[in-house]
Structures are given as structure tokens and as C-alpha cells.
Tab-separated table of C-alpha atoms in Angstrom:
chain	number	residue	atom	x	y	z
F	1	MET	CA	-22.857	44.043	20.661
F	2	ARG	CA	-22.349	41.238	23.415
F	3	PRO	CA	-21.347	38.537	20.797
F	4	LEU	CA	-18.649	41.025	19.498
F	5	PHE	CA	-17.581	42.290	22.542
F	6	SER	CA	-17.267	38.106	23.727
F	7	LEU	CA	-15.213	37.363	20.495
F	8	LEU	CA	-12.581	40.486	21.432
F	9	THR	CA	-12.434	39.456	25.185
F	10	LEU	CA	-11.545	36.107	24.096
F	11	GLY	CA	-9.283	37.318	21.371
F	12	SER	CA	-7.075	40.017	24.046
F	13	LEU	CA	-7.220	36.391	26.261
F	14	ALA	CA	-6.049	34.718	23.850
F	15	LEU	CA	-2.970	37.159	22.772
F	16	SER	CA	-1.831	37.672	26.034
F	17	ILE	CA	-1.923	34.133	26.928
F	18	HIS	CA	0.567	33.138	23.456
F	19	ALA	CA	3.094	36.107	24.833
F	20	ALA	CA	3.318	34.679	27.901
F	21	ASP	CA	3.939	31.386	26.748
F	22	THR	CA	7.220	31.817	24.948
F	23	PRO	CA	8.359	28.551	24.776
F	24	VAL	CA	11.932	29.984	24.438
F	25	SER	CA	13.529	33.975	25.438
F	26	GLY	CA	16.946	35.021	25.101
F	27	LYS	CA	19.803	35.340	22.773
F	28	PHE	CA	21.067	33.051	20.412
F	29	THR	CA	23.559	34.536	17.932
F	30	GLY	CA	25.731	33.277	15.205
F	31	ASP	CA	28.204	35.607	13.413
F	32	GLY	CA	26.967	38.565	15.125
F	33	LYS	CA	23.178	38.188	14.221
F	34	GLU	CA	20.576	37.175	16.433
F	35	ALA	CA	18.521	34.843	15.685
F	36	LYS	CA	14.568	34.441	17.057
F	37	LEU	CA	13.656	30.912	18.670
F	38	ALA	CA	10.447	30.553	18.837
F	39	PHE	CA	9.088	27.237	19.027
F	40	ALA	CA	10.709	24.082	21.340
F	41	SER	CA	9.841	20.669	21.717
F	42	ALA	CA	11.562	17.906	23.790
F	43	ARG	CA	11.261	14.587	22.284
F	44	LYS	CA	12.451	11.411	24.002
F	45	GLY	CA	16.117	10.672	22.584
F	46	ASP	CA	18.196	6.680	22.573
F	47	ASP	CA	19.593	5.994	25.866
F	48	PHE	CA	23.449	6.946	26.812
F	49	ASP	CA	25.289	4.748	28.722
F	50	GLY	CA	22.605	2.888	29.930
F	51	LYS	CA	20.553	6.598	30.377
F	52	PRO	CA	17.539	7.481	29.160
F	53	THR	CA	17.875	11.122	27.520
F	54	THR	CA	15.924	13.792	25.985
F	55	VAL	CA	16.416	16.013	22.821
F	56	LEU	CA	15.158	19.362	23.083
F	57	ILE	CA	14.749	21.126	19.823
F	58	LEU	CA	14.813	24.772	19.571
F	59	SER	CA	13.920	26.827	16.099
F	60	GLU	CA	13.028	29.885	14.380
F	61	LYS	CA	10.378	27.679	11.958
F	62	ASP	CA	7.377	25.141	13.810
F	63	HIS	CA	9.259	21.727	13.755
F	64	GLY	CA	6.301	20.273	15.819
F	65	THR	CA	4.781	18.147	13.714
F	66	ASP	CA	7.668	16.323	12.241
F	67	LYS	CA	9.202	13.234	12.880
F	68	ARG	CA	12.779	13.625	11.781
F	69	ALA	CA	12.657	17.382	13.637
F	70	ALA	CA	16.060	16.589	15.355
F	71	SER	CA	18.126	15.648	12.150
F	72	LYS	CA	16.451	18.467	10.095
F	73	ALA	CA	16.555	20.796	12.960
F	74	ALA	CA	20.865	20.286	12.968
F	75	PHE	CA	20.722	21.032	9.553
F	76	GLY	CA	19.140	24.420	8.989
F	77	ASP	CA	15.763	23.323	7.621
F	78	PHE	CA	13.589	24.741	10.569
F	79	GLY	CA	15.630	28.054	10.249
F	80	CYS	CA	18.464	28.725	12.889
F	81	ALA	CA	17.972	26.044	15.628
F	82	LEU	CA	19.876	24.317	18.875
F	83	VAL	CA	19.203	20.387	18.903
F	84	ILE	CA	20.735	19.777	22.700
F	85	THR	CA	20.304	16.450	24.228
F	86	ILE	CA	20.465	15.605	27.897
F	87	LEU	CA	20.448	13.471	30.534
F	88	ALA	CA	17.360	13.425	33.012
F	89	ASP	CA	19.068	15.675	35.613
F	90	GLY	CA	19.622	18.521	33.083
F	91	LYS	CA	23.170	17.941	32.382
F	92	ILE	CA	24.004	18.353	28.220
F	93	ILE	CA	25.557	15.832	26.282
F	94	GLY	CA	25.634	16.910	23.207
F	95	CYS	CA	24.724	20.244	20.909
F	96	GLU	CA	24.423	20.728	17.757
F	97	VAL	CA	24.070	24.347	15.983
F	98	ALA	CA	22.472	25.529	12.925
F	99	HIS	CA	22.909	29.249	12.389
F	100	THR	CA	21.710	30.642	9.063
F	101	ALA	CA	24.868	33.059	9.428
F	102	HIS	CA	27.219	30.427	9.315
F	103	LYS	CA	28.945	29.395	5.743
F	104	MET	CA	28.618	25.834	7.356
F	105	ILE	CA	25.278	25.195	8.707
F	106	GLY	CA	24.831	22.542	11.086
F	107	PHE	CA	28.012	21.416	13.681
F	108	SER	CA	28.059	19.810	16.545
F	109	SER	CA	29.717	21.784	19.695
F	110	VAL	CA	29.862	19.312	22.558
F	111	GLY	CA	30.984	21.135	26.110
F	112	THR	CA	30.672	24.652	25.412
F	113	THR	CA	26.867	24.613	26.594
F	114	MET	CA	25.859	24.546	30.412
F	115	MET	CA	22.548	24.093	31.648
F	116	SER	CA	21.216	25.892	34.946
F	117	ASP	CA	18.448	26.191	37.243
F	118	PHE	CA	16.906	23.213	35.355
F	119	LYS	CA	13.474	21.643	36.066
F	120	SER	CA	11.372	19.089	35.837
F	121	ALA	CA	8.236	19.351	37.061
F	122	GLU	CA	4.405	18.866	36.164
F	123	GLY	CA	4.845	17.300	32.787
F	124	LYS	CA	7.593	20.433	31.957
F	125	LEU	CA	10.939	20.913	31.085
F	126	SER	CA	12.709	24.068	32.024
F	127	GLY	CA	15.482	25.887	32.718
F	128	LYS	CA	18.598	27.781	31.192
F	129	ILE	CA	21.461	26.789	28.001
F	130	LYS	CA	24.577	29.144	28.013
F	131	THR	CA	27.618	29.457	26.686
F	132	ASP	CA	30.563	31.412	28.782
F	133	GLY	CA	30.686	34.372	26.638
F	134	GLU	CA	31.115	33.668	22.186
F	135	LYS	CA	32.879	30.464	20.867
F	136	THR	CA	34.215	29.882	17.594
F	137	PHE	CA	33.984	26.589	15.340
F	138	PHE	CA	35.643	26.572	12.144
F	139	LYS	CA	35.776	30.468	12.257
F	140	GLN	CA	32.180	30.607	12.862
F	141	LYS	CA	31.635	32.925	16.385
F	142	TRP	CA	28.386	31.973	18.377
F	143	GLU	CA	26.851	32.640	21.640
F	144	VAL	CA	23.896	31.425	23.372
F	145	ASP	CA	22.079	32.848	26.335
F	146	ILE	CA	18.416	31.277	26.374
F	147	ALA	CA	15.648	30.124	28.532
F	148	PHE	CA	13.036	27.569	27.813
F	149	GLU	CA	10.321	25.442	29.465
F	150	VAL	CA	8.514	23.228	27.300
F	151	LYS	CA	5.864	19.676	27.759
F	152	ALA	CA	7.985	16.886	28.957
F	153	PRO	CA	8.020	14.246	25.999
């Protein structure tokens, strides 16, 4: 009976840790359909104007081991996804949008998303990414209002 209790206790603990450790929360919609971004990672990006960048990949499907995850996510290979390029202070300098509800999956929308509450501490990056309401790109509507926390690259 003792091993069964231990297994049940460990299983419950693992479920509660997983539920509390969601890397992405909030809303990402395309033409009114909501995406469930469940996976997040941060990778070192190419320098921009002599400054280091980080690429955040937020997707519906697990992209964790793919070396080309950023480019594949931008074209819908991991379901709906956002690929956000930031500077060290959290300023967004790149935004690739891929939503399966769109006829044209994968487009760049620079200047439409803003970062707030950005933190880089204890080996983690966190913040909130938001558009100012619904945006339209070539007759495709989209909106984002999410919070994220990922391991720093």
C-alpha cells in the first residue's frame, strides 16, 4: 500500500507543478479563432545593429528540439505560433505571426506588438506581449494578449 500511496502522491505533485508551470497564458486569435499556445522557448538570435537579440518561439505544438524552430514556426509547422525577436531590454524588433485560421499562414508584422512587464532574472525571461486591439494584415485579422515565462538562452 505504501508504494501505491507514494506513486499517487508523486503523480499529484507532478500534475500540480505542470499546471502551475505553463509557459504561455492569455489570448492569441486569428480571424476570431483562438489558438492555444502551450510551448515556449528562447534562443539566441542574430545581432541587430550591433546589439544581441533573443528569439521567443511560442507555439501550439512542441518545437523544443528542432534546430530550425523559429523559421518552421513562422510558417505553421508547429500549429499556430508567434516568433518574437527582442533586444536585451525586451523591446520587440520582430514579430512573425502564424495562425491556422488564416488563408496565408506566416507573415511579419513589425510595430504592432508591444512588450510590457519584461524581466530577465535568475535565468528566465518573462513579460507580456500585446497588440492594441485586433489588427488586420491583408484582410486577415489577429490579436494577441499573452504572458510568457521561458528559460533564457
